[in-house]
Amino acid sequence: MTGIQTAERRRAMKAFEELYQGHYRDVFCFLSRLCGFHADLAEELTQDTFYHAYLSLPHFRGESTVKSWLFAIAKKRFFLWLRKQKNASFPLSDHLTEIIDEQAPDPSDILYQRRLLEDAFAVIFSFREPMKSIFLLRIYCQTPYKELADRFCLTESASKVLFHRGKRLLQTKLKEEYGYDIHLPSDR
């Protein structure tokens, strides 16, 4: 390896280290929410995200923000992990509980709420792209509609429409397929 190649490699490593330092917390928080605030799993998936970001860095075209690009990788790594966990119970997030009114026959009915959340996740994960990503990013990260629009090459109003259709679809499928009659609050 020549001196020029070594210097270029050092610059690239330093740039990636800055990317890691600048976005680690955001990626970890995003994955932590998806993982139901299980820190060990979120940490493992965060490391996996940055490893895959490093491998695909030459292919980053700059069509979105680095943060959006990293979130897309993180989401993909999370879904891949989730698919591998067929027999494991998914660590559900308390965050979705804020979105779904607890309408359990008895508010202390934890089993009812757990089933409702599991069924809600099953419905959300069945959404087509980009609705699924927009819905998850809006719920978990409170990603602004403008950023969602930029990320998915949509207008801002189209990202709002997809989010609200996702909410309506979640409510409808939970009622028709699982028997839950829930009310979803308006967008926050």
XYZ file of C-alpha atoms in Angstrom:
188
model
C 0.000 0.000 0.000
C 1.419 3.368 -0.958
C 1.617 6.404 1.298
C -1.198 8.071 -0.653
C -3.486 5.048 -0.214
C -2.685 4.917 3.496
C -3.492 8.617 3.901
C -6.765 8.188 1.984
C -7.690 5.210 4.133
C -6.978 7.225 7.320
C -9.143 10.099 6.054
C -11.964 7.698 5.208
C -11.759 6.071 8.650
C -11.752 9.476 10.343
C -14.791 10.554 8.297
C -16.632 7.361 9.214
C -15.700 7.804 12.870
C -17.202 11.314 12.747
C -20.334 9.911 11.099
C -20.550 7.286 13.845
C -20.039 9.812 16.651
C -22.503 12.255 15.118
C -25.333 9.786 14.534
C -24.820 6.967 17.048
C -27.290 8.373 19.579
C -30.052 8.953 16.992
C -29.691 5.451 15.540
C -29.553 3.861 18.996
C -32.678 5.757 20.137
C -34.552 4.803 16.963
C -33.659 1.123 17.373
C -34.312 1.259 21.097
C -37.879 2.352 20.410
C -38.343 -0.373 17.807
C -36.928 -2.956 20.220
C -39.197 -2.022 23.084
C -36.379 -0.231 24.904
C -34.271 -3.391 25.262
C -30.858 -1.736 25.468
C -28.754 -4.814 24.698
C -30.692 -5.608 21.539
C -30.715 -1.950 20.462
C -26.942 -1.768 20.998
C -26.360 -4.943 18.973
C -28.538 -3.685 16.116
C -26.891 -0.246 16.246
C -23.460 -1.828 15.808
C -24.847 -3.970 12.983
C -26.334 -0.858 11.364
C -23.039 1.019 11.383
C -21.167 -2.041 10.128
C -23.527 -2.259 7.134
C -23.385 1.515 6.667
C -19.596 1.259 6.469
C -19.850 -1.500 3.865
C -22.358 0.433 1.762
C -20.837 3.896 2.193
C -19.396 3.881 -1.363
C -22.959 3.400 -2.648
C -24.444 6.332 -0.695
C -25.652 8.759 -3.370
C -26.631 11.626 -1.109
C -30.263 11.587 -2.258
C -31.361 11.760 1.375
C -29.834 12.992 4.594
C -27.234 10.767 6.223
C -29.582 10.368 9.185
C -32.419 9.126 6.947
C -30.011 6.775 5.184
C -28.824 5.368 8.525
C -32.423 4.995 9.744
C -33.264 3.072 6.569
C -30.346 0.709 7.218
C -31.336 0.401 10.890
C -34.935 -0.389 9.985
C -33.790 -3.009 7.486
C -31.459 -4.614 10.054
C -34.306 -4.609 12.599
C -36.734 -6.287 10.181
C -34.103 -8.890 9.254
C -33.519 -9.590 12.943
C -37.273 -9.793 13.505
C -37.751 -12.330 10.696
C -35.098 -14.562 12.273
C -36.973 -14.515 15.592
C -39.938 -16.616 14.457
C -40.188 -18.538 17.724
C -39.023 -15.784 20.034
C -41.409 -13.327 21.572
C -40.945 -9.837 20.197
C -39.972 -7.227 22.793
C -42.941 -4.939 22.355
C -42.585 -1.234 22.725
C -44.587 0.711 25.245
C -44.590 3.529 22.712
C -47.390 2.027 20.635
C -49.478 1.944 23.801
C -49.518 5.749 23.671
C -51.095 5.598 20.227
C -53.683 2.931 20.896
C -56.277 3.781 23.526
C -56.242 1.083 26.168
C -59.759 -0.227 25.836
C -59.212 -3.465 27.690
C -62.249 -4.718 29.562
C -60.142 -4.152 32.672
C -57.294 -1.603 32.371
C -55.054 -3.941 34.368
C -55.555 -6.733 31.835
C -51.920 -6.940 30.747
C -52.482 -9.996 28.595
C -55.171 -8.169 26.597
C -52.888 -5.173 26.053
C -49.964 -7.395 25.076
C -52.092 -9.225 22.507
C -53.393 -5.922 21.170
C -49.847 -4.637 20.717
C -48.663 -7.871 19.090
C -51.598 -7.773 16.689
C -51.000 -4.071 15.988
C -47.363 -4.797 15.106
C -48.444 -7.672 12.858
C -50.764 -5.306 10.993
C -48.147 -2.543 10.727
C -45.505 -4.968 9.441
C -47.965 -6.096 6.748
C -48.192 -2.555 5.305
C -46.573 -2.018 1.920
C -43.686 0.365 1.517
C -43.436 3.296 1.848
C -46.516 3.339 4.126
C -44.881 0.977 6.633
C -41.702 3.048 6.890
C -43.559 6.354 7.024
C -45.869 5.018 9.727
C -43.016 3.643 11.858
C -40.778 6.695 11.437
C -43.633 9.050 12.249
C -44.718 7.084 15.333
C -41.338 6.149 16.758
C -39.191 9.101 15.780
C -41.768 11.830 15.278
C -40.072 12.389 11.930
C -41.494 15.551 10.340
C -43.642 15.069 7.248
C -41.226 17.206 5.224
C -38.322 14.868 6.047
C -40.466 11.819 5.262
C -41.427 13.379 1.942
C -37.785 14.038 1.070
C -36.737 10.546 2.132
C -39.352 8.801 -0.006
C -39.419 11.271 -2.924
C -42.987 12.326 -2.176
C -44.751 15.578 -1.573
C -45.312 16.548 2.032
C -49.064 16.094 1.613
C -48.523 12.606 0.145
C -46.503 11.587 3.223
C -49.347 12.883 5.434
C -51.900 10.955 3.399
C -49.892 7.718 3.652
C -49.510 8.127 7.410
C -53.223 8.779 7.920
C -54.189 5.914 5.608
C -51.893 3.706 7.673
C -53.664 4.777 10.860
C -57.056 4.093 9.316
C -55.861 0.734 7.917
C -54.477 -0.253 11.328
C -57.772 0.597 12.990
C -59.824 -1.237 10.337
C -57.677 -4.393 10.285
C -57.545 -4.576 14.077
C -61.345 -4.476 14.128
C -62.036 -6.802 11.184
C -59.270 -9.372 11.701
C -58.766 -9.322 15.466
C -62.007 -7.916 16.905
C -60.498 -4.823 18.553
C -62.641 -1.704 18.417
C -60.072 1.003 19.086
C -59.858 4.718 18.577
C -56.594 6.191 17.319
C -55.936 9.765 18.440
C -55.277 12.499 15.927
C -51.715 13.136 14.796
C -49.494 14.713 17.416
